[in-house]
Amino acid sequence: MSNRNAECLSQQQAKHISRSVREIEAVDFFNLLTGPELLEMTDSLLPEHRERLYPPTLALSMFMGQVLEEDGSCQKAVDSWAAQRAAEGLSVQSVNTGAYCKARERLPVTMVSTLARHTAQLLSERAQEGWRWRGRCVKLVDGTGILMPDTAANQACYPQPSSQAAGVGSPLARLVGVICLSTGALLDAAMGPHAGKGTSELGLLRKLVSAFSPGDVMLADAFYCNYFLIAALQGMGVDVLFAQHGARNTDFRRGEKLGTRDHRVSWPKPTAQPEWMSRADYAALPEELTLREVKVGKKVHYLALPPQGLQIRGGTAVSAALARGTGPAGNQNDIADGRTQLQHPADERKRSLGALPRL
């Protein structure tokens, strides 16, 4: 598929998704949460509560509908639910937003996050075979910064940047997510302060390793091209694909030549033990990693993929599991064909980098 046709298809899919989202109402979420697939888990997560105007399951359903509404106000959420009840011939008690807002505040964060992870996993598991790469689940990792409401509590948890004067800045948080590229489902996410010890994107990602399973392929940008991360994922049976980090140099005259601008390389274990890693875990790491490094166009990527290899557009790649491969990357099936099916902001950022294959 040409880039132009792929772009047109992406735009059409985005418009279709946008239209579908606008048609979703709170009752649809309520029916889903109380349906056969989620009812048992929903009930197990419910907090102790009295019978109120907005019980937890209803409050969560309305909240999800509110997030998707273009209006996005609490009044719109309450009015929409009242209209739904009236359409079904049920009584409408009050359209005051106070009770709904209090019910929303009482929702346990663990209930929301657990249901989000569970439904995302269900979506990922049911992805059509054609949406996967050679039957394997590809998971994108990406991070971003988000501004928080300027409250005292947020300033304490997510301090504003030191470059901003007190009283004129906003709390800033860092967010890292793991996304299923077949479905676009957010499988898991971690959030922390934008600055400080253990709050880097790599630090947050270490909290999300449970989102990966043996046989998965992780796709990320050059920031994640890290010895300790690759070693940990290899130990879990997870293969990886990264753009080359700017601090690394490539010399295709070295290593085991596999083809034009295509070779195996070895990365020695860093001599410095990270502060966050125990001495035993550091000692258990391999003394070196064997990776496959491939260049396509003007950029380099690091790959850790199965022996069949991978075709990359527009860069060089290094791979840990590709180290087992022998064929030139340019002759392999392209992992890129499925990427145009996914529509989310992280995807657009990846495309702008131009350094990763378009999954």
PDB file of C-alpha atoms in Angstrom, residues 27-185:
ATOM      1  CA  VAL A  27     -26.355   3.697  28.649  1.00  0.00           C
ATOM      2  CA  ASP A  28     -24.045   1.864  26.248  1.00  0.00           C
ATOM      3  CA  PHE A  29     -21.273   1.873  28.834  1.00  0.00           C
ATOM      4  CA  PHE A  30     -23.720   0.829  31.556  1.00  0.00           C
ATOM      5  CA  ASN A  31     -24.887  -2.139  29.475  1.00  0.00           C
ATOM      6  CA  LEU A  32     -21.262  -3.102  28.862  1.00  0.00           C
ATOM      7  CA  LEU A  33     -20.254  -2.914  32.534  1.00  0.00           C
ATOM      8  CA  THR A  34     -23.288  -4.968  33.580  1.00  0.00           C
ATOM      9  CA  GLY A  35     -23.082  -7.366  30.629  1.00  0.00           C
ATOM     10  CA  PRO A  36     -21.979 -11.008  30.862  1.00  0.00           C
ATOM     11  CA  GLU A  37     -18.305 -10.323  30.126  1.00  0.00           C
ATOM     12  CA  LEU A  38     -17.684  -7.628  32.754  1.00  0.00           C
ATOM     13  CA  LEU A  39     -20.440  -8.056  35.336  1.00  0.00           C
ATOM     14  CA  GLU A  40     -18.468 -10.364  37.637  1.00  0.00           C
ATOM     15  CA  MET A  41     -15.384  -8.148  37.636  1.00  0.00           C
ATOM     16  CA  THR A  42     -17.437  -4.975  37.999  1.00  0.00           C
ATOM     17  CA  ASP A  43     -19.261  -6.394  41.022  1.00  0.00           C
ATOM     18  CA  SER A  44     -15.986  -7.501  42.625  1.00  0.00           C
ATOM     19  CA  LEU A  45     -14.612  -3.957  42.380  1.00  0.00           C
ATOM     20  CA  LEU A  46     -17.657  -2.110  43.679  1.00  0.00           C
ATOM     21  CA  PRO A  47     -17.064  -0.228  46.945  1.00  0.00           C
ATOM     22  CA  GLU A  48     -19.522  -0.423  49.795  1.00  0.00           C
ATOM     23  CA  HIS A  49     -22.280   2.012  48.985  1.00  0.00           C
ATOM     24  CA  ARG A  50     -25.853   2.923  49.716  1.00  0.00           C
ATOM     25  CA  GLU A  51     -28.536   2.966  47.074  1.00  0.00           C
ATOM     26  CA  ARG A  52     -28.250   6.469  45.740  1.00  0.00           C
ATOM     27  CA  LEU A  53     -29.408   8.367  42.706  1.00  0.00           C
ATOM     28  CA  TYR A  54     -26.092   7.571  41.018  1.00  0.00           C
ATOM     29  CA  PRO A  55     -24.621   4.223  42.186  1.00  0.00           C
ATOM     30  CA  PRO A  56     -20.959   3.560  41.246  1.00  0.00           C
ATOM     31  CA  THR A  57     -21.632   1.619  38.044  1.00  0.00           C
ATOM     32  CA  LEU A  58     -23.977   4.319  36.746  1.00  0.00           C
ATOM     33  CA  ALA A  59     -21.639   7.131  37.822  1.00  0.00           C
ATOM     34  CA  LEU A  60     -18.742   5.482  35.968  1.00  0.00           C
ATOM     35  CA  SER A  61     -20.891   4.966  32.861  1.00  0.00           C
ATOM     36  CA  MET A  62     -21.929   8.605  32.863  1.00  0.00           C
ATOM     37  CA  PHE A  63     -18.342   9.718  33.462  1.00  0.00           C
ATOM     38  CA  MET A  64     -17.100   7.778  30.416  1.00  0.00           C
ATOM     39  CA  GLY A  65     -19.880   9.259  28.316  1.00  0.00           C
ATOM     40  CA  GLN A  66     -19.004  12.722  29.605  1.00  0.00           C
ATOM     41  CA  VAL A  67     -15.357  12.323  28.585  1.00  0.00           C
ATOM     42  CA  LEU A  68     -16.388  11.538  25.010  1.00  0.00           C
ATOM     43  CA  GLU A  69     -18.947  14.335  24.770  1.00  0.00           C
ATOM     44  CA  GLU A  70     -17.893  17.407  22.823  1.00  0.00           C
ATOM     45  CA  ASP A  71     -19.578  19.512  25.514  1.00  0.00           C
ATOM     46  CA  GLY A  72     -17.850  17.616  28.324  1.00  0.00           C
ATOM     47  CA  SER A  73     -19.780  19.317  31.117  1.00  0.00           C
ATOM     48  CA  CYS A  74     -21.365  17.633  34.133  1.00  0.00           C
ATOM     49  CA  GLN A  75     -24.672  19.273  33.237  1.00  0.00           C
ATOM     50  CA  LYS A  76     -24.603  17.681  29.799  1.00  0.00           C
ATOM     51  CA  ALA A  77     -23.911  14.266  31.351  1.00  0.00           C
ATOM     52  CA  VAL A  78     -26.823  14.607  33.793  1.00  0.00           C
ATOM     53  CA  ASP A  79     -29.193  15.951  31.125  1.00  0.00           C
ATOM     54  CA  SER A  80     -28.310  13.121  28.732  1.00  0.00           C
ATOM     55  CA  TRP A  81     -29.016  10.493  31.384  1.00  0.00           C
ATOM     56  CA  ALA A  82     -32.310  12.164  32.308  1.00  0.00           C
ATOM     57  CA  ALA A  83     -33.313  12.194  28.633  1.00  0.00           C
ATOM     58  CA  GLN A  84     -32.444   8.499  28.361  1.00  0.00           C
ATOM     59  CA  ARG A  85     -34.651   7.649  31.341  1.00  0.00           C
ATOM     60  CA  ALA A  86     -37.506   9.715  29.951  1.00  0.00           C
ATOM     61  CA  ALA A  87     -37.212   7.962  26.582  1.00  0.00           C
ATOM     62  CA  GLU A  88     -37.536   4.601  28.366  1.00  0.00           C
ATOM     63  CA  GLY A  89     -40.615   5.765  30.257  1.00  0.00           C
ATOM     64  CA  LEU A  90     -38.815   5.990  33.610  1.00  0.00           C
ATOM     65  CA  SER A  91     -39.129   8.815  36.106  1.00  0.00           C
ATOM     66  CA  VAL A  92     -36.675  11.719  36.048  1.00  0.00           C
ATOM     67  CA  GLN A  93     -35.874  12.931  39.550  1.00  0.00           C
ATOM     68  CA  SER A  94     -33.432  15.825  39.320  1.00  0.00           C
ATOM     69  CA  VAL A  95     -31.095  17.363  36.770  1.00  0.00           C
ATOM     70  CA  ASN A  96     -29.002  19.084  39.424  1.00  0.00           C
ATOM     71  CA  THR A  97     -25.323  18.153  38.971  1.00  0.00           C
ATOM     72  CA  GLY A  98     -24.425  18.061  42.679  1.00  0.00           C
ATOM     73  CA  ALA A  99     -25.321  14.423  43.310  1.00  0.00           C
ATOM     74  CA  TYR A 100     -23.558  13.254  40.146  1.00  0.00           C
ATOM     75  CA  CYS A 101     -20.373  15.175  40.928  1.00  0.00           C
ATOM     76  CA  LYS A 102     -20.223  13.692  44.426  1.00  0.00           C
ATOM     77  CA  ALA A 103     -20.858  10.199  43.052  1.00  0.00           C
ATOM     78  CA  ARG A 104     -18.022  10.666  40.578  1.00  0.00           C
ATOM     79  CA  GLU A 105     -15.651  11.735  43.360  1.00  0.00           C
ATOM     80  CA  ARG A 106     -16.496   8.571  45.301  1.00  0.00           C
ATOM     81  CA  LEU A 107     -15.416   6.282  42.439  1.00  0.00           C
ATOM     82  CA  PRO A 108     -12.372   4.252  43.564  1.00  0.00           C
ATOM     83  CA  VAL A 109      -9.365   4.777  41.315  1.00  0.00           C
ATOM     84  CA  THR A 110      -8.589   1.057  41.550  1.00  0.00           C
ATOM     85  CA  MET A 111     -12.025   0.229  40.141  1.00  0.00           C
ATOM     86  CA  VAL A 112     -11.514   2.475  37.123  1.00  0.00           C
ATOM     87  CA  SER A 113      -7.920   1.416  36.421  1.00  0.00           C
ATOM     88  CA  THR A 114      -8.578  -2.312  36.855  1.00  0.00           C
ATOM     89  CA  LEU A 115     -11.577  -2.250  34.521  1.00  0.00           C
ATOM     90  CA  ALA A 116      -9.570  -0.237  31.990  1.00  0.00           C
ATOM     91  CA  ARG A 117      -6.738  -2.790  31.989  1.00  0.00           C
ATOM     92  CA  HIS A 118      -9.126  -5.721  31.827  1.00  0.00           C
ATOM     93  CA  THR A 119     -11.161  -4.398  28.893  1.00  0.00           C
ATOM     94  CA  ALA A 120      -7.971  -3.416  27.032  1.00  0.00           C
ATOM     95  CA  GLN A 121      -6.639  -6.945  27.468  1.00  0.00           C
ATOM     96  CA  LEU A 122      -9.896  -8.390  26.151  1.00  0.00           C
ATOM     97  CA  LEU A 123      -9.657  -6.166  23.088  1.00  0.00           C
ATOM     98  CA  SER A 124      -6.042  -7.115  22.471  1.00  0.00           C
ATOM     99  CA  GLU A 125      -6.721 -10.842  22.796  1.00  0.00           C
ATOM    100  CA  ARG A 126      -9.575 -10.645  20.292  1.00  0.00           C
ATOM    101  CA  ALA A 127      -7.683  -8.760  17.619  1.00  0.00           C
ATOM    102  CA  GLN A 128      -8.105 -10.292  14.212  1.00  0.00           C
ATOM    103  CA  GLU A 129      -5.185 -12.373  13.023  1.00  0.00           C
ATOM    104  CA  GLY A 130      -4.608 -10.027  10.103  1.00  0.00           C
ATOM    105  CA  TRP A 131      -4.091  -7.141  12.510  1.00  0.00           C
ATOM    106  CA  ARG A 132      -1.109  -8.842  14.125  1.00  0.00           C
ATOM    107  CA  TRP A 133       2.419  -9.120  12.773  1.00  0.00           C
ATOM    108  CA  ARG A 134       2.943 -12.775  11.892  1.00  0.00           C
ATOM    109  CA  GLY A 135       0.528 -13.707  14.623  1.00  0.00           C
ATOM    110  CA  ARG A 136       2.430 -11.726  17.229  1.00  0.00           C
ATOM    111  CA  CYS A 137       1.160  -8.861  19.345  1.00  0.00           C
ATOM    112  CA  VAL A 138       3.110  -5.633  18.785  1.00  0.00           C
ATOM    113  CA  LYS A 139       2.983  -3.161  21.666  1.00  0.00           C
ATOM    114  CA  LEU A 140       3.962   0.479  21.399  1.00  0.00           C
ATOM    115  CA  VAL A 141       5.538   2.250  24.362  1.00  0.00           C
ATOM    116  CA  ASP A 142       5.539   6.024  24.483  1.00  0.00           C
ATOM    117  CA  GLY A 143       5.613   8.801  27.028  1.00  0.00           C
ATOM    118  CA  THR A 144       4.453  12.383  27.296  1.00  0.00           C
ATOM    119  CA  GLY A 145       4.085  15.240  29.757  1.00  0.00           C
ATOM    120  CA  ILE A 146       0.708  16.529  30.919  1.00  0.00           C
ATOM    121  CA  LEU A 147      -0.311  19.677  32.780  1.00  0.00           C
ATOM    122  CA  MET A 148      -2.297  19.131  35.971  1.00  0.00           C
ATOM    123  CA  PRO A 149      -4.868  21.407  37.645  1.00  0.00           C
ATOM    124  CA  ASP A 150      -3.034  23.962  39.768  1.00  0.00           C
ATOM    125  CA  THR A 151      -3.974  22.762  43.242  1.00  0.00           C
ATOM    126  CA  ALA A 152      -1.866  22.446  46.373  1.00  0.00           C
ATOM    127  CA  ALA A 153      -2.176  18.655  46.304  1.00  0.00           C
ATOM    128  CA  ASN A 154      -1.016  18.462  42.675  1.00  0.00           C
ATOM    129  CA  GLN A 155       1.852  20.857  43.319  1.00  0.00           C
ATOM    130  CA  ALA A 156       3.012  18.531  46.095  1.00  0.00           C
ATOM    131  CA  CYS A 157       2.804  15.360  43.949  1.00  0.00           C
ATOM    132  CA  TYR A 158       3.706  16.808  40.555  1.00  0.00           C
ATOM    133  CA  PRO A 159       5.797  19.941  41.135  1.00  0.00           C
ATOM    134  CA  GLN A 160       5.920  22.529  38.401  1.00  0.00           C
ATOM    135  CA  PRO A 161       9.226  22.901  36.525  1.00  0.00           C
ATOM    136  CA  SER A 162      11.918  24.715  38.485  1.00  0.00           C
ATOM    137  CA  SER A 163      12.307  27.110  35.563  1.00  0.00           C
ATOM    138  CA  GLN A 164       8.863  28.566  36.346  1.00  0.00           C
ATOM    139  CA  ALA A 165       8.372  31.133  39.076  1.00  0.00           C
ATOM    140  CA  ALA A 166       6.197  30.163  42.011  1.00  0.00           C
ATOM    141  CA  GLY A 167       2.582  31.060  41.479  1.00  0.00           C
ATOM    142  CA  VAL A 168       2.742  31.338  37.691  1.00  0.00           C
ATOM    143  CA  GLY A 169       3.286  27.707  36.648  1.00  0.00           C
ATOM    144  CA  SER A 170       1.227  24.531  36.608  1.00  0.00           C
ATOM    145  CA  PRO A 171       1.975  21.087  38.057  1.00  0.00           C
ATOM    146  CA  LEU A 172       3.557  18.831  35.437  1.00  0.00           C
ATOM    147  CA  ALA A 173       3.270  15.047  35.354  1.00  0.00           C
ATOM    148  CA  ARG A 174       4.950  12.432  33.186  1.00  0.00           C
ATOM    149  CA  LEU A 175       2.889   9.655  31.631  1.00  0.00           C
ATOM    150  CA  VAL A 176       4.072   6.418  29.968  1.00  0.00           C
ATOM    151  CA  GLY A 177       1.679   4.011  28.281  1.00  0.00           C
ATOM    152  CA  VAL A 178       1.727   0.588  26.639  1.00  0.00           C
ATOM    153  CA  ILE A 179      -0.581   0.425  23.615  1.00  0.00           C
ATOM    154  CA  CYS A 180      -1.683  -2.572  21.571  1.00  0.00           C
ATOM    155  CA  LEU A 181      -0.960  -1.628  17.967  1.00  0.00           C
ATOM    156  CA  SER A 182      -3.534  -4.091  16.621  1.00  0.00           C
ATOM    157  CA  THR A 183      -6.468  -2.437  18.375  1.00  0.00           C
ATOM    158  CA  GLY A 184      -5.217   0.867  19.805  1.00  0.00           C
ATOM    159  CA  ALA A 185      -6.173  -0.271  23.317  1.00  0.00           C
TER     160      ALA A 185
END
